[in-house]
mmCIF file of C-alpha atoms in Angstrom:
data_model
loop_
_atom_site.group_PDB
_atom_site.id
_atom_site.type_symbol
_atom_site.label_atom_id
_atom_site.label_comp_id
_atom_site.label_asym_id
_atom_site.label_seq_id
_atom_site.Cartn_x
_atom_site.Cartn_y
_atom_site.Cartn_z
ATOM 1 C CA MET S 7 32.578 82.616 94.692
ATOM 2 C CA MET S 8 30.571 83.699 97.807
ATOM 3 C CA HIS S 9 32.629 81.275 99.835
ATOM 4 C CA ALA S 10 35.916 82.701 98.545
ATOM 5 C CA SER S 11 34.802 86.268 99.233
ATOM 6 C CA GLN S 12 33.533 85.426 102.683
ATOM 7 C CA GLY S 13 36.804 83.587 103.379
ATOM 8 C CA LEU S 14 38.841 86.656 102.438
ATOM 9 C CA ILE S 15 36.687 88.925 104.521
ATOM 10 C CA GLN S 16 36.887 86.598 107.546
ATOM 11 C CA GLU S 17 40.750 86.385 107.124
ATOM 12 C CA ASP S 18 40.932 90.238 106.999
ATOM 13 C CA GLU S 19 38.757 90.444 110.092
ATOM 14 C CA ARG S 20 41.105 88.063 111.925
ATOM 15 C CA ASP S 21 44.096 90.250 110.988
ATOM 16 C CA ILE S 22 42.274 93.326 112.245
ATOM 17 C CA ASP S 23 41.339 91.629 115.467
ATOM 18 C CA GLU S 24 44.891 90.429 116.189
ATOM 19 C CA PRO S 25 46.307 92.263 119.322
ATOM 20 C CA TRP S 26 48.601 95.151 118.633
ATOM 21 C CA TRP S 27 51.374 93.620 120.760
ATOM 22 C CA MET S 28 51.439 90.437 118.712
ATOM 23 C CA ILE S 29 51.777 92.516 115.505
ATOM 24 C CA TRP S 30 54.649 94.445 117.119
ATOM 25 C CA LEU S 31 56.299 91.269 118.368
ATOM 26 C CA ASP S 32 56.083 89.629 114.948
ATOM 27 C CA ARG S 33 57.714 92.627 113.302
ATOM 28 C CA ALA S 34 60.366 92.780 116.006
ATOM 29 C CA LEU S 35 61.254 89.145 115.506
ATOM 30 C CA LYS S 36 61.564 89.530 111.762
ATOM 31 C CA GLY S 37 63.738 92.698 112.281
ATOM 32 C CA ALA S 38 65.980 90.787 114.707
ATOM 33 C CA ILE S 39 66.439 87.891 112.335
ATOM 34 C CA PHE S 40 67.331 90.251 109.529
ATOM 35 C CA LEU S 41 69.885 92.018 111.749
ATOM 36 C CA LEU S 42 71.478 88.735 112.880
ATOM 37 C CA VAL S 43 71.800 87.636 109.290
ATOM 38 C CA ALA S 44 73.365 90.943 108.299
ATOM 39 C CA ILE S 45 75.819 90.761 111.284
ATOM 40 C CA LEU S 46 76.789 87.167 110.433
ATOM 41 C CA ALA S 47 77.398 88.137 106.745
ATOM 42 C CA ALA S 48 79.587 91.064 107.892
ATOM 43 C CA VAL S 49 81.640 88.740 110.173
ATOM 44 C CA ILE S 50 82.174 86.203 107.417
ATOM 45 C CA TRP S 51 83.141 88.908 104.986
ATOM 46 C CA THR S 52 85.596 90.436 107.487
ATOM 47 C CA LEU S 53 87.227 87.019 108.215
ATOM 48 C CA PHE S 54 87.764 86.062 104.612
ATOM 49 C CA ASN S 55 88.516 89.409 103.014
ATOM 50 C CA THR S 56 92.171 90.048 103.703
ATOM 51 C CA GLU S 57 91.861 93.711 102.755
ATOM 52 C CA ASN S 58 90.649 94.190 106.301
ATOM 53 C CA TYR S 59 93.903 92.838 107.788
ATOM 54 C CA THR S 60 96.795 95.095 108.440
ATOM 55 C CA ALA S 61 99.448 94.377 105.908
ATOM 56 C CA HIS S 62 102.605 92.591 107.258
ATOM 57 C CA THR S 63 105.721 93.178 105.273
ATOM 58 C CA ILE S 64 109.445 92.837 105.938
ATOM 59 C CA HIS S 65 112.001 94.622 103.879
ATOM 60 C CA ALA S 66 115.553 93.335 104.181
ATOM 61 C CA LYS S 67 118.674 94.744 102.590
ATOM 62 C CA GLY S 68 121.410 93.165 100.487
ATOM 63 C CA VAL S 69 120.359 89.511 99.849
ATOM 64 C CA LEU S 70 121.957 89.818 96.403
ATOM 65 C CA SER S 71 125.010 91.894 95.482
ATOM 66 C CA ALA S 72 124.896 94.463 92.683
ATOM 67 C CA GLN S 73 127.120 92.259 90.522
ATOM 68 C CA GLU S 74 124.859 89.233 91.023
ATOM 69 C CA CYS S 75 121.821 91.305 90.079
ATOM 70 C CA LYS S 76 123.498 92.622 86.978
ATOM 71 C CA ARG S 77 124.521 89.133 85.818
ATOM 72 C CA ILE S 78 121.019 87.799 86.312
ATOM 73 C CA ILE S 79 119.413 90.619 84.196
ATOM 74 C CA GLU S 80 122.077 90.030 81.519
ATOM 75 C CA ALA S 81 121.375 86.303 81.479
ATOM 76 C CA ALA S 82 117.650 86.846 81.229
ATOM 77 C CA GLU S 83 117.933 89.247 78.416
ATOM 78 C CA SER S 84 120.359 86.950 76.601
ATOM 79 C CA THR S 85 117.807 84.148 76.948
ATOM 80 C CA ALA S 86 115.096 86.327 75.509
ATOM 81 C CA ALA S 87 117.319 87.307 72.536
ATOM 82 C CA THR S 88 117.589 83.679 71.545
ATOM 83 C CA ARG S 89 113.807 83.192 71.427
ATOM 84 C CA SER S 90 111.689 84.488 68.496
ATOM 85 C CA ALA S 91 108.903 85.371 71.034
ATOM 86 C CA GLY S 92 111.285 87.045 73.453
ATOM 87 C CA TRP S 93 110.140 87.034 77.056
ATOM 88 C CA GLU S 94 107.313 84.714 78.013
ATOM 89 C CA THR S 95 103.907 86.330 78.730
ATOM 90 C CA GLU S 96 101.448 83.463 79.341
ATOM 91 C CA ARG S 97 103.076 81.287 82.065
ATOM 92 C CA HIS S 98 100.511 82.404 84.650
ATOM 93 C CA HIS S 99 96.886 82.175 83.678
ATOM 94 C CA ASN S 100 94.986 84.587 86.000
ATOM 95 C CA TYR S 101 97.704 87.252 86.549
ATOM 96 C CA PRO S 102 100.213 86.882 83.671
ATOM 97 C CA THR S 103 103.524 88.624 83.835
ATOM 98 C CA THR S 104 106.382 89.194 81.346
ATOM 99 C CA ASP S 105 108.785 86.736 82.849
ATOM 100 C CA PHE S 106 111.089 83.674 82.673
ATOM 101 C CA ALA S 107 110.985 80.702 84.994
ATOM 102 C CA ILE S 108 114.345 80.581 86.669
ATOM 103 C CA THR S 109 114.942 77.189 85.117
ATOM 104 C CA SER S 110 114.988 78.838 81.727
ATOM 105 C CA VAL S 111 117.954 80.954 82.756
ATOM 106 C CA PRO S 112 120.660 78.455 84.056
ATOM 107 C CA VAL S 113 123.088 81.200 85.094
ATOM 108 C CA ALA S 114 120.489 82.884 87.187
ATOM 109 C CA ALA S 115 119.302 79.582 88.659
ATOM 110 C CA ALA S 116 122.844 78.717 89.900
ATOM 111 C CA MET S 117 123.275 82.076 91.600
ATOM 112 C CA TRP S 118 119.771 82.027 93.011
ATOM 113 C CA ASN S 119 120.141 78.581 94.555
ATOM 114 C CA SER S 120 123.301 79.634 96.296
ATOM 115 C CA SER S 121 121.729 82.829 97.667
ATOM 116 C CA LEU S 122 118.487 81.055 98.680
ATOM 117 C CA LYS S 123 120.324 78.442 100.744
ATOM 118 C CA GLN S 124 123.007 80.555 102.245
ATOM 119 C CA ARG S 125 121.186 83.849 102.909
ATOM 120 C CA ILE S 126 117.455 84.023 102.262
ATOM 121 C CA LEU S 127 116.188 80.862 103.980
ATOM 122 C CA PRO S 128 118.196 81.313 107.151
ATOM 123 C CA MET S 129 117.093 84.961 107.285
ATOM 124 C CA MET S 130 113.445 83.904 106.906
ATOM 125 C CA ASN S 131 113.763 81.279 109.667
ATOM 126 C CA ARG S 132 115.202 84.033 111.975
ATOM 127 C CA LEU S 133 112.757 86.749 111.113
ATOM 128 C CA PHE S 134 109.648 84.681 111.158
ATOM 129 C CA GLY S 135 110.689 82.586 114.187
ATOM 130 C CA LEU S 136 110.334 79.308 112.380
ATOM 131 C CA ASP S 137 111.415 76.244 114.259
ATOM 132 C CA ASP S 138 113.703 73.454 112.955
ATOM 133 C CA GLU S 139 110.685 71.276 112.134
ATOM 134 C CA VAL S 140 109.345 73.712 109.558
ATOM 135 C CA GLU S 141 110.552 73.214 105.978
ATOM 136 C CA LEU S 142 109.852 75.860 103.387
ATOM 137 C CA HIS S 143 109.258 74.634 99.817
ATOM 138 C CA VAL S 144 109.680 77.129 97.034
ATOM 139 C CA GLU S 145 106.803 76.805 94.598
ATOM 140 C CA ASP S 146 107.636 79.191 91.772
ATOM 141 C CA ILE S 147 110.602 81.345 91.062
ATOM 142 C CA PHE S 148 110.677 83.624 88.084
ATOM 143 C CA ILE S 149 112.370 86.789 86.730
ATOM 144 C CA VAL S 150 109.910 89.550 85.951
ATOM 145 C CA LYS S 151 110.276 92.448 83.640
ATOM 146 C CA TYR S 152 108.062 95.557 83.934
ATOM 147 C CA ASP S 153 108.470 98.071 81.134
ATOM 148 C CA ALA S 154 106.832 101.422 80.605
ATOM 149 C CA HIS S 155 106.217 100.585 76.938
ATOM 150 C CA ALA S 156 104.986 96.991 77.474
ATOM 151 C CA GLN S 157 103.569 95.373 80.611
ATOM 152 C CA SER S 158 104.158 98.114 83.172
ATOM 153 C CA GLY S 159 102.523 96.612 86.258
ATOM 154 C CA LEU S 160 100.202 93.927 87.728
ATOM 155 C CA ARG S 161 96.672 94.497 89.003
ATOM 156 C CA SER S 162 95.625 93.640 92.599
ATOM 157 C CA HIS S 163 95.666 89.980 93.517
ATOM 158 C CA ARG S 164 96.556 87.337 96.134
ATOM 159 C CA ASP S 165 99.120 84.671 95.724
ATOM 160 C CA GLY S 166 98.229 81.009 96.255
ATOM 161 C CA SER S 167 100.916 80.199 98.743
ATOM 162 C CA HIS S 168 101.924 80.921 102.373
ATOM 163 C CA MET S 169 104.649 83.532 101.775
ATOM 164 C CA SER S 170 105.593 85.765 98.842
ATOM 165 C CA PHE S 171 108.818 87.445 97.967
ATOM 166 C CA ASN S 172 110.164 90.154 95.673
ATOM 167 C CA VAL S 173 113.819 90.807 95.136
ATOM 168 C CA ALA S 174 114.765 93.949 93.189
ATOM 169 C CA LEU S 175 117.343 93.327 90.477
ATOM 170 C CA ASN S 176 118.094 96.834 89.202
ATOM 171 C CA PRO S 177 118.509 100.262 90.873
ATOM 172 C CA SER S 178 115.269 102.197 91.474
ATOM 173 C CA THR S 179 116.934 105.046 89.584
ATOM 174 C CA ASP S 180 116.534 103.010 86.364
ATOM 175 C CA TYR S 181 112.826 103.660 86.338
ATOM 176 C CA SER S 182 109.951 105.833 87.528
ATOM 177 C CA GLY S 183 106.908 104.442 89.398
ATOM 178 C CA GLY S 184 107.019 100.755 90.328
ATOM 179 C CA GLY S 185 106.912 99.201 93.748
ATOM 180 C CA THR S 186 104.279 97.097 95.556
ATOM 181 C CA ARG S 187 100.984 98.504 96.750
ATOM 182 C CA PHE S 188 99.223 96.715 99.605
ATOM 183 C CA ALA S 189 95.471 97.117 100.082
ATOM 184 C CA THR S 190 95.814 98.014 103.725
ATOM 185 C CA LEU S 191 98.727 100.404 103.538
ATOM 186 C CA ASP S 192 98.482 104.026 102.605
ATOM 187 C CA THR S 193 101.826 103.927 100.729
ATOM 188 C CA VAL S 194 103.677 102.044 98.064
ATOM 189 C CA VAL S 195 106.524 99.873 99.334
ATOM 190 C CA ARG S 196 109.615 100.290 97.165
ATOM 191 C CA ILE S 197 112.820 98.378 97.474
ATOM 192 C CA ASP S 198 116.219 98.915 95.767
ATOM 193 C CA ARG S 199 118.593 96.618 93.973
ATOM 194 C CA GLY S 200 119.441 93.449 96.018
ATOM 195 C CA ASP S 201 116.777 94.052 98.560
ATOM 196 C CA ILE S 202 113.956 91.603 99.371
ATOM 197 C CA LEU S 203 110.344 92.229 100.317
ATOM 198 C CA MET S 204 108.458 89.438 102.205
ATOM 199 C CA HIS S 205 104.800 89.254 102.981
ATOM 200 C CA SER S 206 101.896 86.890 103.634
ATOM 201 C CA SER S 207 100.677 85.662 100.221
ATOM 202 C CA GLY S 208 97.027 86.151 101.257
ATOM 203 C CA ILE S 209 97.269 89.890 101.524
ATOM 204 C CA VAL S 210 95.975 91.814 98.499
ATOM 205 C CA HIS S 211 98.804 93.496 96.665
ATOM 206 C CA ALA S 212 99.579 94.928 93.208
ATOM 207 C CA GLY S 213 102.604 95.795 91.082
ATOM 208 C CA VAL S 214 102.508 99.586 90.626
ATOM 209 C CA ASN S 215 102.916 100.662 87.005
ATOM 210 C CA VAL S 216 106.380 101.652 85.770
ATOM 211 C CA THR S 217 105.956 105.065 84.037
ATOM 212 C CA SER S 218 109.355 105.200 82.523
ATOM 213 C CA GLY S 219 112.302 102.822 82.152
ATOM 214 C CA THR S 220 112.408 99.161 83.026
ATOM 215 C CA ARG S 221 112.100 97.328 86.352
ATOM 216 C CA TYR S 222 113.460 93.763 86.922
ATOM 217 C CA GLU S 223 112.802 91.610 89.931
ATOM 218 C CA TYR S 224 112.762 88.041 91.175
ATOM 219 C CA ASN S 225 109.323 86.883 92.328
ATOM 220 C CA PHE S 226 108.862 83.689 94.263
ATOM 221 C CA SER S 227 106.450 81.993 96.668
ATOM 222 C CA SER S 228 106.758 79.226 99.149
ATOM 223 C CA HIS S 229 104.642 76.781 101.203
ATOM 224 C CA ALA S 230 105.591 75.336 104.572
ATOM 225 C CA ARG S 231 105.432 71.708 105.486
ATOM 226 C CA HIS S 232 103.951 72.694 108.902
ATOM 227 C CA HIS S 233 101.778 75.600 109.808
ATOM 228 C CA ILE S 234 103.973 78.700 110.213
ATOM 229 C CA GLY S 235 101.477 81.308 111.397
ATOM 230 C CA LEU S 236 100.976 82.759 107.979
ATOM 231 C CA GLN S 237 97.844 80.904 106.923
ATOM 232 C CA TYR S 238 95.898 82.172 103.941
ATOM 233 C CA GLY S 239 94.533 85.638 104.651
ATOM 234 C CA VAL S 240 95.300 85.617 108.389
ATOM 235 C CA PRO S 241 98.951 86.565 109.018
ATOM 236 C CA CYS S 242 99.545 86.130 112.745
ATOM 237 C CA ASN S 243 103.185 85.530 113.474
ATOM 238 C CA ILE S 244 104.536 89.045 112.849
ATOM 239 C CA ALA S 245 103.822 92.182 114.872
ATOM 240 C CA TYR S 246 101.233 94.456 113.350
ATOM 241 C CA ALA S 247 101.594 97.124 110.704
ATOM 242 C CA TYR S 248 105.234 97.611 110.119
ATOM 243 C CA VAL S 249 107.902 97.649 107.467
ATOM 244 C CA ILE S 250 111.381 96.813 108.820
ATOM 245 C CA HIS S 251 114.340 98.413 106.985
ATOM 246 C CA ASN S 252 117.878 97.042 107.318
ATOM 247 C CA CYS S 253 116.602 94.133 109.352
ATOM 248 C CA ALA S 254 118.881 91.669 107.798
ATOM 249 C CA GLN S 255 122.064 93.074 106.318
ATOM 250 C CA VAL S 256 123.893 90.215 104.727
#
């Protein structure tokens, strides 16, 4: 016991006898290490959290005609009427929507394939400056229904692709609310019937709740065979912070 006590006393004496500048240096080094770790953590968080990036969106007019939009909605509702469960609600696990895969609505699929090939893909190539070697592959196309008395919106999320798209299928006068909210914009982006909204899939966005009426839209996402400057979370091939209106009247 005496040895233990003496050892403690001797250790305390050594601490007391340590020069003040060594104590200061030790504390300074520990503080510097802590600061470097904090800075590194902040840098990593900034790089991988897309809410810190300026939202890049393109809003183009008239990719579908009013008649085409009307026929698509009618076909989707007719499909729902033939099913006891109505619209599907569990196709997407993490962020489910009230929707139909386009393959479930043949009439809509035929019209969409024509529009995609003749209007939308050429417009995307032009607006995003894609070269001839880049091929866009559509991953998922579905018709979404937001209703004030059912599923009225979709919480904030990111899409697991390169590029995401929304095409409005009914006039904005049919409902109140709605639109797409981006984490880095101070406003909600709303489009009207036949218009398309394009953005990097990695940007955090949400479907704003419809407060009255019903909102229909196409949602689809795509990947590129080659890198197209819209890698996950780091959009870099479009000028910063803008929404283009009437940029592709077709």
